[in-house]
Coordinates of C-alpha atoms and ligand atoms in Angstrom, one line a residue:
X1 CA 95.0 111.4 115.8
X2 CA 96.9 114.8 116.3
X3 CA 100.4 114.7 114.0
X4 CA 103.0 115.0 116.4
X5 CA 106.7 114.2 115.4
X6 CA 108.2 110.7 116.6
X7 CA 111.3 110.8 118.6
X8 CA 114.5 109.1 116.9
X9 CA 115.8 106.9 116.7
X10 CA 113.1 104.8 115.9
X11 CA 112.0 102.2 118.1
X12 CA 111.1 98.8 116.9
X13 CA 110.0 95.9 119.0
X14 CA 109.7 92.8 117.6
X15 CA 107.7 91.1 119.5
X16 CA 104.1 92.0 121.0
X17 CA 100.7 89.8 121.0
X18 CA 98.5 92.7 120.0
X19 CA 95.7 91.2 118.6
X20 CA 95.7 88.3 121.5
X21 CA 95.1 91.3 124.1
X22 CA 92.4 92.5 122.5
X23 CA 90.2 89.2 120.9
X24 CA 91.4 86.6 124.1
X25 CA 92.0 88.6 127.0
X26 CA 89.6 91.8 126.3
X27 CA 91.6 94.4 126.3
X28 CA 90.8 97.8 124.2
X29 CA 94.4 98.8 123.2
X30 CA 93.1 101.7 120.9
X31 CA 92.9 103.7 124.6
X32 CA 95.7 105.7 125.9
X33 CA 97.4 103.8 128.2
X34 CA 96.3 105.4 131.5
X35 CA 92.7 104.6 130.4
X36 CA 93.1 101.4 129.7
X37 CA 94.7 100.8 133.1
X38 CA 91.8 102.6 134.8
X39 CA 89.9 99.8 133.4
X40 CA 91.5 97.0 134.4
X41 CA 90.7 95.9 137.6
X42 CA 92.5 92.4 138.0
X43 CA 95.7 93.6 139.7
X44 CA 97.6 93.4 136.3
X45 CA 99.0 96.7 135.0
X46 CA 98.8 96.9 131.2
X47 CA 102.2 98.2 129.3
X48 CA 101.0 98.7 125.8
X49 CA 98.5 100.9 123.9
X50 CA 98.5 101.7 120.0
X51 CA 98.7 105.6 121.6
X52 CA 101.6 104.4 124.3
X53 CA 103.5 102.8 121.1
X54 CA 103.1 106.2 119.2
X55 CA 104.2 108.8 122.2
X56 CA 107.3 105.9 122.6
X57 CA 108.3 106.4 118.8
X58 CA 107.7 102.8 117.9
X59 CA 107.9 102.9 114.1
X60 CA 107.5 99.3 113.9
X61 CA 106.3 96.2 115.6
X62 CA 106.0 92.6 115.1
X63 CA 102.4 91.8 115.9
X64 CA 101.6 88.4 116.5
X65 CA 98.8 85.6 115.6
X66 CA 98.8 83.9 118.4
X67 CA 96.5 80.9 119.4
X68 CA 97.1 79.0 122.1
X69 CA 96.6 75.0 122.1
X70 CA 94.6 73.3 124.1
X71 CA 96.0 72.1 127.8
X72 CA 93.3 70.1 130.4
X73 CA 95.5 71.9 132.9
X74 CA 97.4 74.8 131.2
X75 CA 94.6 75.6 128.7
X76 CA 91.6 74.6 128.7
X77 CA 90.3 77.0 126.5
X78 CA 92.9 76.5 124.2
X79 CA 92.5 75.8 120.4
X80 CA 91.9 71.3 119.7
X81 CA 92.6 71.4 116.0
X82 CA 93.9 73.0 113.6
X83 CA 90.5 74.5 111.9
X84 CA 90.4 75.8 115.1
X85 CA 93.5 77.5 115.5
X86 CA 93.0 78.7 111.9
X87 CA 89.9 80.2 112.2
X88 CA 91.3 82.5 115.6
X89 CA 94.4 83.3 113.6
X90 CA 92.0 84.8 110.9
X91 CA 89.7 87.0 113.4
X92 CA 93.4 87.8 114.7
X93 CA 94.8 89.4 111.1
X94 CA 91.3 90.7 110.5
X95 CA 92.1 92.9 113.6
X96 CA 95.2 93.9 112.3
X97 CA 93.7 94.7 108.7
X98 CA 91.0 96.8 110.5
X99 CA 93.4 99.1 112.5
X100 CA 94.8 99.6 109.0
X101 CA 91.7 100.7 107.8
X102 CA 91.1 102.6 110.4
X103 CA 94.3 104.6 110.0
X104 CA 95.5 103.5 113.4
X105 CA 98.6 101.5 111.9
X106 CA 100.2 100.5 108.9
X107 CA 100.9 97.0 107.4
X108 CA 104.3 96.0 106.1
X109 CA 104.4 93.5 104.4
X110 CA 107.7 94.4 101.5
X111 CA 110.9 96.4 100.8
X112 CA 109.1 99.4 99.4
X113 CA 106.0 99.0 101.8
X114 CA 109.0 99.3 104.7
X115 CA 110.6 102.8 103.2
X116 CA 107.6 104.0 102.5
X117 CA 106.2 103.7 105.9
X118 CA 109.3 104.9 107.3
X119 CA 109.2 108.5 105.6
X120 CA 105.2 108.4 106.6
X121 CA 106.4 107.8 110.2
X122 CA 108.8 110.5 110.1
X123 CA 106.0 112.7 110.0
X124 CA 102.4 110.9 111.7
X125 CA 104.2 108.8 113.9
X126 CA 101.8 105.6 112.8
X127 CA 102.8 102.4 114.1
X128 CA 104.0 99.8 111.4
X129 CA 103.0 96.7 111.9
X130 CA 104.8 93.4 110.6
X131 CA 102.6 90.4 111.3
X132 CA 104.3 87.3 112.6
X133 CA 102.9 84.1 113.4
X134 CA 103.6 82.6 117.0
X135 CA 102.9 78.8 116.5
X136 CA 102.2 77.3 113.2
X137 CA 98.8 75.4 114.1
X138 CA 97.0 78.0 111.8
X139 CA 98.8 77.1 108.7
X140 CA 96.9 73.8 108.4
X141 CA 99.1 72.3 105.8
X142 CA 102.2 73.1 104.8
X143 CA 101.1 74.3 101.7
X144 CA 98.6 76.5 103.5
X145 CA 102.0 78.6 103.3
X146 CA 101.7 81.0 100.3
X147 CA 97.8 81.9 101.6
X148 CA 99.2 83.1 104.6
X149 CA 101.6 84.8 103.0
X150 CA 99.2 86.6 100.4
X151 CA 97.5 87.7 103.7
X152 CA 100.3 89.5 104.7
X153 CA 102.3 86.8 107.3
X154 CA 105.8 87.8 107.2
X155 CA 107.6 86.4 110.0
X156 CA 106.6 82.4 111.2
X157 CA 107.7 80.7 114.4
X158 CA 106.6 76.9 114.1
X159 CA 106.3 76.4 117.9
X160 CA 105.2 77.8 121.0
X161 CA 104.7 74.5 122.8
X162 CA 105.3 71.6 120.8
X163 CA 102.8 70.9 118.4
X164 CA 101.8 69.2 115.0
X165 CA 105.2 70.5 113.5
X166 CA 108.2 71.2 116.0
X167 CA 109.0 70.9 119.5
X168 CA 108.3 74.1 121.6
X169 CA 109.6 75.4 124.7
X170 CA 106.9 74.2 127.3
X171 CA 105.3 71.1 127.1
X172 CA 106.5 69.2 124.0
X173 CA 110.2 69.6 123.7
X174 CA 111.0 67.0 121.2
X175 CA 112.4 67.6 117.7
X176 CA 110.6 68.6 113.9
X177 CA 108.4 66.2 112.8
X178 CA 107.5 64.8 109.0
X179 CA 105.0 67.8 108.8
X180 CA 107.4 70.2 110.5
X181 CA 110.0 69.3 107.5
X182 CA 107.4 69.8 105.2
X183 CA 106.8 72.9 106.5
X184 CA 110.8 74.2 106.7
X185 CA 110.7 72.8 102.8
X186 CA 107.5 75.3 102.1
X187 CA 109.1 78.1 104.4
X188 CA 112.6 77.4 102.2
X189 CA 110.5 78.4 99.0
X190 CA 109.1 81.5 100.2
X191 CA 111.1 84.0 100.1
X192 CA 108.3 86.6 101.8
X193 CA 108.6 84.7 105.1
X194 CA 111.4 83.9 107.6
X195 CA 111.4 81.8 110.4
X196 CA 111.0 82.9 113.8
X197 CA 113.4 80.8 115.8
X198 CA 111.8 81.8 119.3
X199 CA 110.4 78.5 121.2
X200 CA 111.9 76.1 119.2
X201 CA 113.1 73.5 121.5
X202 CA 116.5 73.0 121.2
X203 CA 115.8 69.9 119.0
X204 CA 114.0 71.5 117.0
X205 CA 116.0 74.9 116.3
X206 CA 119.0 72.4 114.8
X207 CA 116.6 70.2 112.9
X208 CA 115.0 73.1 111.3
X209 CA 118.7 74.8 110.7
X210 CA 119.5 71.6 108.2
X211 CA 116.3 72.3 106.4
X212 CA 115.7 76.0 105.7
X213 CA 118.9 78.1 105.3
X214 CA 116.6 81.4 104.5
X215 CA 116.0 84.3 106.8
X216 CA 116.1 83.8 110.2
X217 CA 115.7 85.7 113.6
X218 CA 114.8 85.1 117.2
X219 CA 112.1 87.8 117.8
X220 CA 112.0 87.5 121.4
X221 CA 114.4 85.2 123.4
X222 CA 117.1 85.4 126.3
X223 CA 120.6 83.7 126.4
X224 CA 120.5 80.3 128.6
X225 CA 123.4 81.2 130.2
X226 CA 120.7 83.3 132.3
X227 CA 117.9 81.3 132.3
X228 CA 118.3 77.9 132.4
X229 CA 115.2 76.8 130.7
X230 CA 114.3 75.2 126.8
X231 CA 112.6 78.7 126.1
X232 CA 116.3 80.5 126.0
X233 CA 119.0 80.3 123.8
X234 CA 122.1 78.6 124.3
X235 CA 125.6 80.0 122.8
X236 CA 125.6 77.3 119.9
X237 CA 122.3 78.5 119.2
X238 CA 122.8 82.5 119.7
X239 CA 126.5 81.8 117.5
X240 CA 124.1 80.1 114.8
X241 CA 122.0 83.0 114.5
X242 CA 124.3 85.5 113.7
X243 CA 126.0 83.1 111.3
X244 CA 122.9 83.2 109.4
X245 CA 122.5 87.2 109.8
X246 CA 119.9 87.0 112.2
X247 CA 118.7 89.4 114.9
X248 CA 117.8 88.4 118.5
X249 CA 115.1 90.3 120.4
X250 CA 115.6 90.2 124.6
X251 CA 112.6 89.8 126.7
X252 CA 112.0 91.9 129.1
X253 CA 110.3 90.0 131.1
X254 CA 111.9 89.5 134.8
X255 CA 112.0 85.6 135.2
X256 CA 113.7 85.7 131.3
X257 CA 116.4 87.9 132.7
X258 CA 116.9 86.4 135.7
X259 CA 117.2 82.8 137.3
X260 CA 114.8 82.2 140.1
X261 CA 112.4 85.5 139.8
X262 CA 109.1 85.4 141.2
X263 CA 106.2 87.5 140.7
X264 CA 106.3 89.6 143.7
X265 CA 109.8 89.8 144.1
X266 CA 112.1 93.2 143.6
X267 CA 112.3 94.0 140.1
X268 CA 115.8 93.7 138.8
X269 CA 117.2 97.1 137.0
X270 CA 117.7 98.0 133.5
X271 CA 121.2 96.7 134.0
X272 CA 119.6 92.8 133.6
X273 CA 118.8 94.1 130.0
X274 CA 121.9 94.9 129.1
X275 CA 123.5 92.0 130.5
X276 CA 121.6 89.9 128.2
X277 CA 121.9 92.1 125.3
X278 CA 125.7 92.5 125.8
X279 CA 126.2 88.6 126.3
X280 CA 124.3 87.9 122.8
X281 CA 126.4 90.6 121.7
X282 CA 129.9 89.6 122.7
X283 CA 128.6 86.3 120.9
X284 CA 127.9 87.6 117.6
X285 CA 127.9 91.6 117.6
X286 CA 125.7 94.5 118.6
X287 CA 124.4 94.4 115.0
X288 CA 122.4 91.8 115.8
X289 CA 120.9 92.6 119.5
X290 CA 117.4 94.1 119.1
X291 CA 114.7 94.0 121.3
X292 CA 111.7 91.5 121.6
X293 CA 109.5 93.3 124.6
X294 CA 106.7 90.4 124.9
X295 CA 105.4 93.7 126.8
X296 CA 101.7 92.2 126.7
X297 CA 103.0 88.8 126.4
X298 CA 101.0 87.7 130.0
X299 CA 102.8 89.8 131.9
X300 CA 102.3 93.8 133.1
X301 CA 104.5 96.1 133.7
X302 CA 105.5 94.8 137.7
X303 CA 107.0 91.8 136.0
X304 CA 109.5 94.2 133.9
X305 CA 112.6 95.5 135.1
X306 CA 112.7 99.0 137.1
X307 CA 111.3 101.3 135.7
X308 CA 110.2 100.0 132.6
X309 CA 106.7 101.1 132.8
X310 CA 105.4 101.4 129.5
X311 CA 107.2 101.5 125.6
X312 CA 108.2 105.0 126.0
X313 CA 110.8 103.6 128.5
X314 CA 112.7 101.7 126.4
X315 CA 114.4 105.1 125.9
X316 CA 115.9 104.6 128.8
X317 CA 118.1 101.8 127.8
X318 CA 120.5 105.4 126.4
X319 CA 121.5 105.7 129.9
X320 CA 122.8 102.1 129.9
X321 CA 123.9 100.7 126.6
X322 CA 126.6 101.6 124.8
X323 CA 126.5 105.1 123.2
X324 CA 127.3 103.4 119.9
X325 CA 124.9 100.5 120.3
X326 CA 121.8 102.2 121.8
X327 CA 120.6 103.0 118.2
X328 CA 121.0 99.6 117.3
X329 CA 119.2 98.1 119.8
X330 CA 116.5 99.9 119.8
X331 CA 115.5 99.5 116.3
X332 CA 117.6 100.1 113.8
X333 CA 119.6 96.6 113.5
X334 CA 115.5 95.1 112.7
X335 CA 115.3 97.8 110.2
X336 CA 118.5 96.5 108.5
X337 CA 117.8 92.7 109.0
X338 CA 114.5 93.7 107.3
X339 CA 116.0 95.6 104.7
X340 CA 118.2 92.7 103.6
X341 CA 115.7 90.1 102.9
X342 CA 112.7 91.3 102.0
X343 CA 111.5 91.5 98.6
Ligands
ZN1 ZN1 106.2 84.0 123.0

Protein backbone atom coordinates (compact mmCIF):
# COMPACT_ATOMS: atom_id res chain seq x y z
CA UNK A 1 0.00 0.00 0.00
CA UNK A 2 1.62 3.45 -1.23
CA UNK A 3 1.72 6.00 2.03
CA UNK A 4 -0.32 8.71 1.02
CA UNK A 5 -1.64 11.36 3.71
CA UNK A 6 -5.40 11.02 4.94
CA UNK A 7 -7.58 13.99 4.53
CA UNK A 8 -8.88 15.68 7.86
CA UNK A 9 -10.85 15.59 9.54
CA UNK A 10 -10.97 12.15 10.11
CA UNK A 11 -13.85 10.25 9.08
CA UNK A 12 -15.31 7.58 11.21
CA UNK A 13 -18.35 5.50 10.42
CA UNK A 14 -19.68 3.47 12.86
CA UNK A 15 -21.37 1.16 11.34
CA UNK A 16 -20.46 -1.19 8.26
CA UNK A 17 -20.90 -5.19 7.92
CA UNK A 18 -17.45 -5.82 6.49
CA UNK A 19 -16.81 -9.10 7.18
CA UNK A 20 -20.59 -10.21 6.22
CA UNK A 21 -19.71 -8.77 2.55
CA UNK A 22 -17.03 -10.75 2.14
CA UNK A 23 -17.72 -14.49 3.99
CA UNK A 24 -21.96 -14.31 3.22
CA UNK A 25 -22.41 -12.42 0.16
CA UNK A 26 -18.80 -12.98 -1.71
CA UNK A 27 -17.57 -9.93 -2.07
CA UNK A 28 -13.59 -9.18 -2.20
CA UNK A 29 -13.44 -5.76 -0.39
CA UNK A 30 -9.49 -5.76 -0.53
CA UNK A 31 -10.17 -4.37 -4.39
CA UNK A 32 -10.39 -0.82 -5.27
CA UNK A 33 -13.68 0.02 -5.50
CA UNK A 34 -14.07 0.38 -9.26
CA UNK A 35 -12.84 -3.31 -9.54
CA UNK A 36 -14.85 -4.68 -7.35
CA UNK A 37 -17.90 -3.08 -9.09
CA UNK A 38 -16.60 -4.42 -12.46
CA UNK A 39 -17.14 -7.61 -10.83
CA UNK A 40 -20.38 -7.57 -9.77
CA UNK A 41 -22.76 -8.33 -12.04
CA UNK A 42 -26.26 -8.51 -10.09
CA UNK A 43 -27.42 -4.91 -10.66
CA UNK A 44 -26.15 -3.92 -7.20
CA UNK A 45 -23.43 -1.20 -7.09
CA UNK A 46 -21.05 -1.87 -4.23
CA UNK A 47 -20.03 1.46 -1.90
CA UNK A 48 -17.25 0.16 0.09
CA UNK A 49 -13.68 -1.17 -0.34
CA UNK A 50 -10.81 -1.23 2.41
CA UNK A 51 -8.94 1.05 -0.54
CA UNK A 52 -12.37 3.35 -0.96
CA UNK A 53 -12.35 3.70 3.02
CA UNK A 54 -8.52 4.76 2.85
CA UNK A 55 -8.81 7.47 -0.31
CA UNK A 56 -12.13 8.72 1.92
CA UNK A 57 -9.93 9.29 5.15
CA UNK A 58 -11.80 6.86 7.23
CA UNK A 59 -9.59 6.51 10.26
CA UNK A 60 -12.00 4.33 11.99
CA UNK A 61 -14.85 2.07 11.53
CA UNK A 62 -17.10 -0.13 13.41
CA UNK A 63 -16.97 -3.50 11.77
CA UNK A 64 -19.59 -5.80 12.48
CA UNK A 65 -20.12 -9.68 13.32
CA UNK A 66 -23.09 -10.20 11.87
CA UNK A 67 -25.07 -13.44 11.51
CA UNK A 68 -28.29 -13.51 10.47
CA UNK A 69 -31.08 -15.96 12.11
CA UNK A 70 -32.81 -18.32 10.49
CA UNK A 71 -36.35 -17.16 8.69
CA UNK A 72 -38.42 -20.05 6.45
CA UNK A 73 -39.31 -16.99 4.52
CA UNK A 74 -36.80 -14.13 5.22
CA UNK A 75 -33.84 -16.48 5.76
CA UNK A 76 -33.54 -19.55 5.08
CA UNK A 77 -30.04 -19.71 5.14
CA UNK A 78 -29.91 -18.06 8.25
CA UNK A 79 -28.05 -19.36 11.46
CA UNK A 80 -30.76 -22.14 13.81
CA UNK A 81 -28.83 -22.04 17.01
CA UNK A 82 -26.65 -20.50 18.68
CA UNK A 83 -23.35 -22.94 18.04
CA UNK A 84 -24.30 -21.82 14.83
CA UNK A 85 -24.21 -18.30 15.00
CA UNK A 86 -21.12 -18.64 17.12
CA UNK A 87 -19.16 -20.45 14.96
CA UNK A 88 -19.96 -17.64 11.73
CA UNK A 89 -19.19 -14.88 14.19
CA UNK A 90 -15.70 -16.54 14.71
CA UNK A 91 -14.82 -17.07 10.84
CA UNK A 92 -16.19 -13.33 10.93
CA UNK A 93 -13.34 -11.82 13.62
CA UNK A 94 -10.90 -14.23 12.12
CA UNK A 95 -11.30 -12.05 8.94
CA UNK A 96 -10.92 -9.11 10.75
CA UNK A 97 -7.67 -10.47 12.69
CA UNK A 98 -6.26 -11.49 9.23
CA UNK A 99 -6.54 -7.96 7.52
CA UNK A 100 -4.63 -7.04 10.66
CA UNK A 101 -2.04 -9.30 9.87
CA UNK A 102 -2.00 -8.50 6.67
CA UNK A 103 -1.39 -4.77 7.37
CA UNK A 104 -4.54 -3.86 5.62
CA UNK A 105 -6.18 -2.45 9.01
CA UNK A 106 -5.65 -2.00 12.48
CA UNK A 107 -7.68 -3.32 15.53
CA UNK A 108 -8.78 -1.10 18.38
CA UNK A 109 -9.60 -2.58 20.91
CA UNK A 110 -8.35 0.33 24.07
CA UNK A 111 -7.56 3.99 25.03
CA UNK A 112 -3.91 3.69 24.13
CA UNK A 113 -4.60 1.22 21.12
CA UNK A 114 -7.04 4.37 19.88
CA UNK A 115 -4.16 7.18 20.12
CA UNK A 116 -1.85 5.14 18.89
CA UNK A 117 -3.57 4.31 15.75
CA UNK A 118 -4.58 7.69 15.40
CA UNK A 119 -0.89 9.28 15.11
CA UNK A 120 -0.22 5.98 12.70
CA UNK A 121 -3.20 7.16 10.64
CA UNK A 122 -1.97 10.55 10.40
CA UNK A 123 0.73 9.24 8.35
CA UNK A 124 -0.51 5.52 6.39
CA UNK A 125 -3.93 6.27 6.31
CA UNK A 126 -4.83 2.49 7.66
CA UNK A 127 -8.21 1.95 8.49
CA UNK A 128 -9.02 1.27 12.30
CA UNK A 129 -11.21 -1.08 12.96
CA UNK A 130 -13.47 -1.43 16.17
CA UNK A 131 -15.36 -4.66 16.13
CA UNK A 132 -18.94 -4.56 17.16
CA UNK A 133 -21.34 -7.28 17.38
CA UNK A 134 -24.84 -6.92 15.53
CA UNK A 135 -27.08 -9.54 17.33
CA UNK A 136 -25.95 -11.32 20.38
CA UNK A 137 -26.77 -15.06 19.16
CA UNK A 138 -22.91 -15.63 19.15
CA UNK A 139 -22.32 -14.94 22.65
CA UNK A 140 -23.94 -18.25 23.70
CA UNK A 141 -24.24 -17.53 27.28
CA UNK A 142 -24.15 -14.55 28.97
CA UNK A 143 -21.04 -15.44 30.48
CA UNK A 144 -19.66 -16.19 26.99
CA UNK A 145 -19.09 -12.25 27.56
CA UNK A 146 -15.53 -11.67 28.75
CA UNK A 147 -14.35 -14.44 25.74
CA UNK A 148 -15.67 -12.16 23.40
CA UNK A 149 -14.23 -9.52 24.84
CA UNK A 150 -10.64 -11.06 25.11
CA UNK A 151 -11.16 -11.41 21.33
CA UNK A 152 -11.39 -8.00 20.89
CA UNK A 153 -15.54 -7.30 20.78
CA UNK A 154 -15.90 -3.82 21.80
CA UNK A 155 -19.25 -2.61 20.96
CA UNK A 156 -22.55 -5.31 21.41
CA UNK A 157 -26.03 -4.74 20.02
CA UNK A 158 -28.29 -7.62 21.58
CA UNK A 159 -30.75 -7.60 18.67
CA UNK A 160 -31.20 -7.42 15.10
CA UNK A 161 -34.52 -9.23 15.02
CA UNK A 162 -35.72 -10.40 18.15
CA UNK A 163 -33.96 -13.29 19.40
CA UNK A 164 -32.90 -15.47 22.51
CA UNK A 165 -32.21 -12.14 24.44
CA UNK A 166 -34.15 -8.88 23.28
CA UNK A 167 -36.73 -7.79 21.00
CA UNK A 168 -35.36 -6.48 17.57
CA UNK A 169 -36.67 -4.31 15.03
CA UNK A 170 -38.13 -6.85 12.42
CA UNK A 171 -39.73 -9.82 13.32
CA UNK A 172 -39.71 -10.14 17.20
CA UNK A 173 -40.55 -6.85 18.76
CA UNK A 174 -41.22 -7.81 22.16
CA UNK A 175 -39.21 -6.83 25.30
CA UNK A 176 -35.62 -8.37 27.09
CA UNK A 177 -35.94 -11.64 28.24
CA UNK A 178 -34.46 -13.62 31.55
CA UNK A 179 -31.37 -14.32 29.31
CA UNK A 180 -31.40 -10.81 27.84
CA UNK A 181 -31.15 -9.50 31.71
CA UNK A 182 -28.59 -11.74 32.25
CA UNK A 183 -26.85 -10.52 29.60
CA UNK A 184 -27.31 -6.41 30.45
CA UNK A 185 -26.01 -7.81 34.08
CA UNK A 186 -22.66 -9.36 32.27
CA UNK A 187 -22.53 -6.21 29.76
CA UNK A 188 -22.92 -3.99 33.24
CA UNK A 189 -19.62 -5.66 34.52
CA UNK A 190 -17.56 -5.12 31.54
CA UNK A 191 -16.30 -2.18 31.36
CA UNK A 192 -14.44 -3.06 27.68
CA UNK A 193 -17.93 -3.26 26.06
CA UNK A 194 -20.88 -0.89 25.54
CA UNK A 195 -24.12 -1.58 24.29
CA UNK A 196 -25.16 -0.94 20.89
CA UNK A 197 -28.66 0.36 21.15
CA UNK A 198 -29.48 0.00 17.28
CA UNK A 199 -32.54 -2.62 16.78
CA UNK A 200 -33.66 -2.72 19.99
CA UNK A 201 -37.39 -2.73 19.84
CA UNK A 202 -38.65 -0.14 21.69
CA UNK A 203 -39.44 -2.61 24.52
CA UNK A 204 -36.41 -3.60 24.73
CA UNK A 205 -34.21 -0.33 24.48
CA UNK A 206 -36.18 0.74 28.08
CA UNK A 207 -35.90 -2.62 29.65
CA UNK A 208 -32.23 -2.80 28.90
CA UNK A 209 -31.91 1.19 30.11
CA UNK A 210 -33.03 -0.14 33.90
CA UNK A 211 -30.40 -2.78 33.70
CA UNK A 212 -27.08 -1.54 32.31
CA UNK A 213 -26.41 2.22 32.97
CA UNK A 214 -22.71 1.79 31.17
CA UNK A 215 -21.73 3.08 27.79
CA UNK A 216 -24.08 3.41 25.39
CA UNK A 217 -24.54 4.52 21.65
CA UNK A 218 -26.82 3.89 18.66
CA UNK A 219 -24.25 3.05 15.90
CA UNK A 220 -26.58 3.28 13.14
CA UNK A 221 -30.20 4.50 13.53
CA UNK A 222 -32.67 7.36 12.24
CA UNK A 223 -35.25 9.46 14.29
CA UNK A 224 -38.97 8.00 14.01
CA UNK A 225 -40.23 11.14 13.52
CA UNK A 226 -39.02 10.21 9.85
CA UNK A 227 -39.53 6.84 9.59
CA UNK A 228 -42.21 5.42 11.28
CA UNK A 229 -41.03 2.03 11.91
CA UNK A 230 -39.54 -0.10 15.34
CA UNK A 231 -35.99 0.14 13.64
CA UNK A 232 -35.87 4.17 14.42
CA UNK A 233 -35.67 6.00 17.29
CA UNK A 234 -38.25 7.86 18.90
CA UNK A 235 -37.52 11.41 20.85
CA UNK A 236 -37.80 9.60 24.36
CA UNK A 237 -35.33 7.27 23.07
CA UNK A 238 -32.93 9.80 21.09
CA UNK A 239 -33.34 12.25 24.62
CA UNK A 240 -32.18 9.00 26.61
CA UNK A 241 -29.17 8.63 24.63
CA UNK A 242 -27.71 11.77 25.08
CA UNK A 243 -28.54 11.60 28.77
CA UNK A 244 -26.39 8.77 29.00
CA UNK A 245 -23.54 10.53 26.68
CA UNK A 246 -24.14 8.50 23.84
CA UNK A 247 -23.60 9.08 20.06
CA UNK A 248 -26.13 8.37 17.36
CA UNK A 249 -24.94 7.21 13.87
CA UNK A 250 -27.65 8.21 10.75
CA UNK A 251 -28.20 5.80 8.11
CA UNK A 252 -27.86 6.65 4.98
CA UNK A 253 -29.89 4.54 3.62
CA UNK A 254 -32.95 6.11 1.53
CA UNK A 255 -36.07 4.38 3.00
CA UNK A 256 -34.30 5.30 6.74
CA UNK A 257 -34.45 8.92 5.71
CA UNK A 258 -37.44 8.94 4.22
CA UNK A 259 -41.13 7.65 4.71
CA UNK A 260 -42.40 5.69 1.71
CA UNK A 261 -39.03 5.26 -0.48
CA UNK A 262 -38.81 2.57 -2.83
CA UNK A 263 -35.95 1.08 -4.55
CA UNK A 264 -36.24 2.68 -7.89
CA UNK A 265 -37.54 5.81 -6.87
CA UNK A 266 -35.52 9.37 -7.13
CA UNK A 267 -32.92 9.49 -4.56
CA UNK A 268 -33.52 12.13 -2.03
CA UNK A 269 -30.43 14.78 -1.63
CA UNK A 270 -27.87 15.18 1.00
CA UNK A 271 -30.31 17.52 2.61
CA UNK A 272 -32.43 14.19 4.00
CA UNK A 273 -29.07 13.72 5.96
CA UNK A 274 -29.00 16.63 7.56
CA UNK A 275 -32.47 16.68 8.46
CA UNK A 276 -32.01 13.64 10.46
CA UNK A 277 -28.85 14.64 11.87
CA UNK A 278 -30.09 18.16 12.81
CA UNK A 279 -33.38 16.70 14.37
CA UNK A 280 -31.23 14.25 16.74
CA UNK A 281 -29.29 17.27 17.21
CA UNK A 282 -31.80 19.84 18.31
CA UNK A 283 -32.73 16.81 20.63
CA UNK A 284 -29.58 16.41 22.45
CA UNK A 285 -26.66 18.38 20.70
CA UNK A 286 -24.42 18.15 17.62
CA UNK A 287 -21.84 16.44 20.04
CA UNK A 288 -23.65 13.59 19.76
CA UNK A 289 -24.70 13.24 15.92
CA UNK A 290 -22.21 10.92 14.11
CA UNK A 291 -22.64 8.88 11.28
CA UNK A 292 -23.65 5.05 11.05
CA UNK A 293 -23.43 4.59 6.95
CA UNK A 294 -24.72 0.76 6.94
CA UNK A 295 -23.02 1.57 3.37
CA UNK A 296 -22.77 -2.30 2.70
CA UNK A 297 -25.58 -3.03 4.92
CA UNK A 298 -27.78 -4.77 1.84
CA UNK A 299 -28.01 -1.90 0.06
CA UNK A 300 -25.56 -0.09 -2.87
CA UNK A 301 -25.01 3.02 -3.58
CA UNK A 302 -28.64 3.75 -5.69
CA UNK A 303 -30.34 3.30 -2.44
CA UNK A 304 -28.15 6.31 -0.84
CA UNK A 305 -28.92 9.78 -1.17
CA UNK A 306 -27.64 11.96 -4.33
CA UNK A 307 -24.59 11.74 -4.79
CA UNK A 308 -23.37 9.65 -2.23
CA UNK A 309 -21.44 7.22 -4.25
CA UNK A 310 -18.90 5.80 -2.26
CA UNK A 311 -17.15 6.83 1.53
CA UNK A 312 -15.14 9.51 -0.05
CA UNK A 313 -18.49 11.37 -0.32
CA UNK A 314 -19.35 11.76 3.01
CA UNK A 315 -17.04 14.88 2.53
CA UNK A 316 -19.64 16.26 1.04
CA UNK A 317 -21.80 16.59 3.96
CA UNK A 318 -19.18 20.25 4.37
CA UNK A 319 -21.38 21.77 1.86
CA UNK A 320 -24.47 21.04 4.02
CA UNK A 321 -23.91 20.83 7.74
CA UNK A 322 -23.10 23.39 9.82
CA UNK A 323 -19.53 24.83 9.50
CA UNK A 324 -19.15 24.15 13.26
CA UNK A 325 -20.68 20.74 13.23
CA UNK A 326 -19.28 19.16 10.07
CA UNK A 327 -16.21 17.97 12.06
CA UNK A 328 -18.26 16.46 14.51
CA UNK A 329 -20.32 14.56 12.46
CA UNK A 330 -18.04 13.18 10.56
CA UNK A 331 -15.97 11.63 13.14
CA UNK A 332 -14.71 13.39 15.70
CA UNK A 333 -17.82 13.29 18.33
CA UNK A 334 -17.08 8.89 18.00
CA UNK A 335 -13.52 9.75 18.76
CA UNK A 336 -14.54 11.55 21.92
CA UNK A 337 -17.35 9.13 22.95
CA UNK A 338 -14.60 6.53 22.52
CA UNK A 339 -12.16 8.43 24.41
CA UNK A 340 -14.36 8.68 27.42
CA UNK A 341 -15.09 5.20 28.15
CA UNK A 342 -12.66 3.06 27.12
CA UNK A 343 -10.06 1.67 29.24
ZN1 LIG B 1 -28.19 -3.16 11.17
Amino acid sequence: MENVKPPKPPLVDAHLDLAHNVLDTGLDLTLPLEELRRRCTNGDLPTVTLPALEEAGAALVFATLFASPYHPEHNPEGYRTPDEAHARARRQLELYRRWADEGRVRLVTDRAGLEAHLRAWGEDGVVGVIVLMEGADPIRTPDELAFWADAGVRLVGPAWTGNRYAGGSWYGTGGLTELGRALMAALQDEPRVALDASHLSERSFWEALEHYDGPLLASHSNARRFVDHERHLTDAMIRAIGERGGVIGTVLYNAFLQEGWRRGDARPGLEAIVRNMTYVADLIGWKRVGIGSDFDGGFGAHELPEPLDRPADLRRLVEVLPADAFPGALGENWLRWLRNWMP
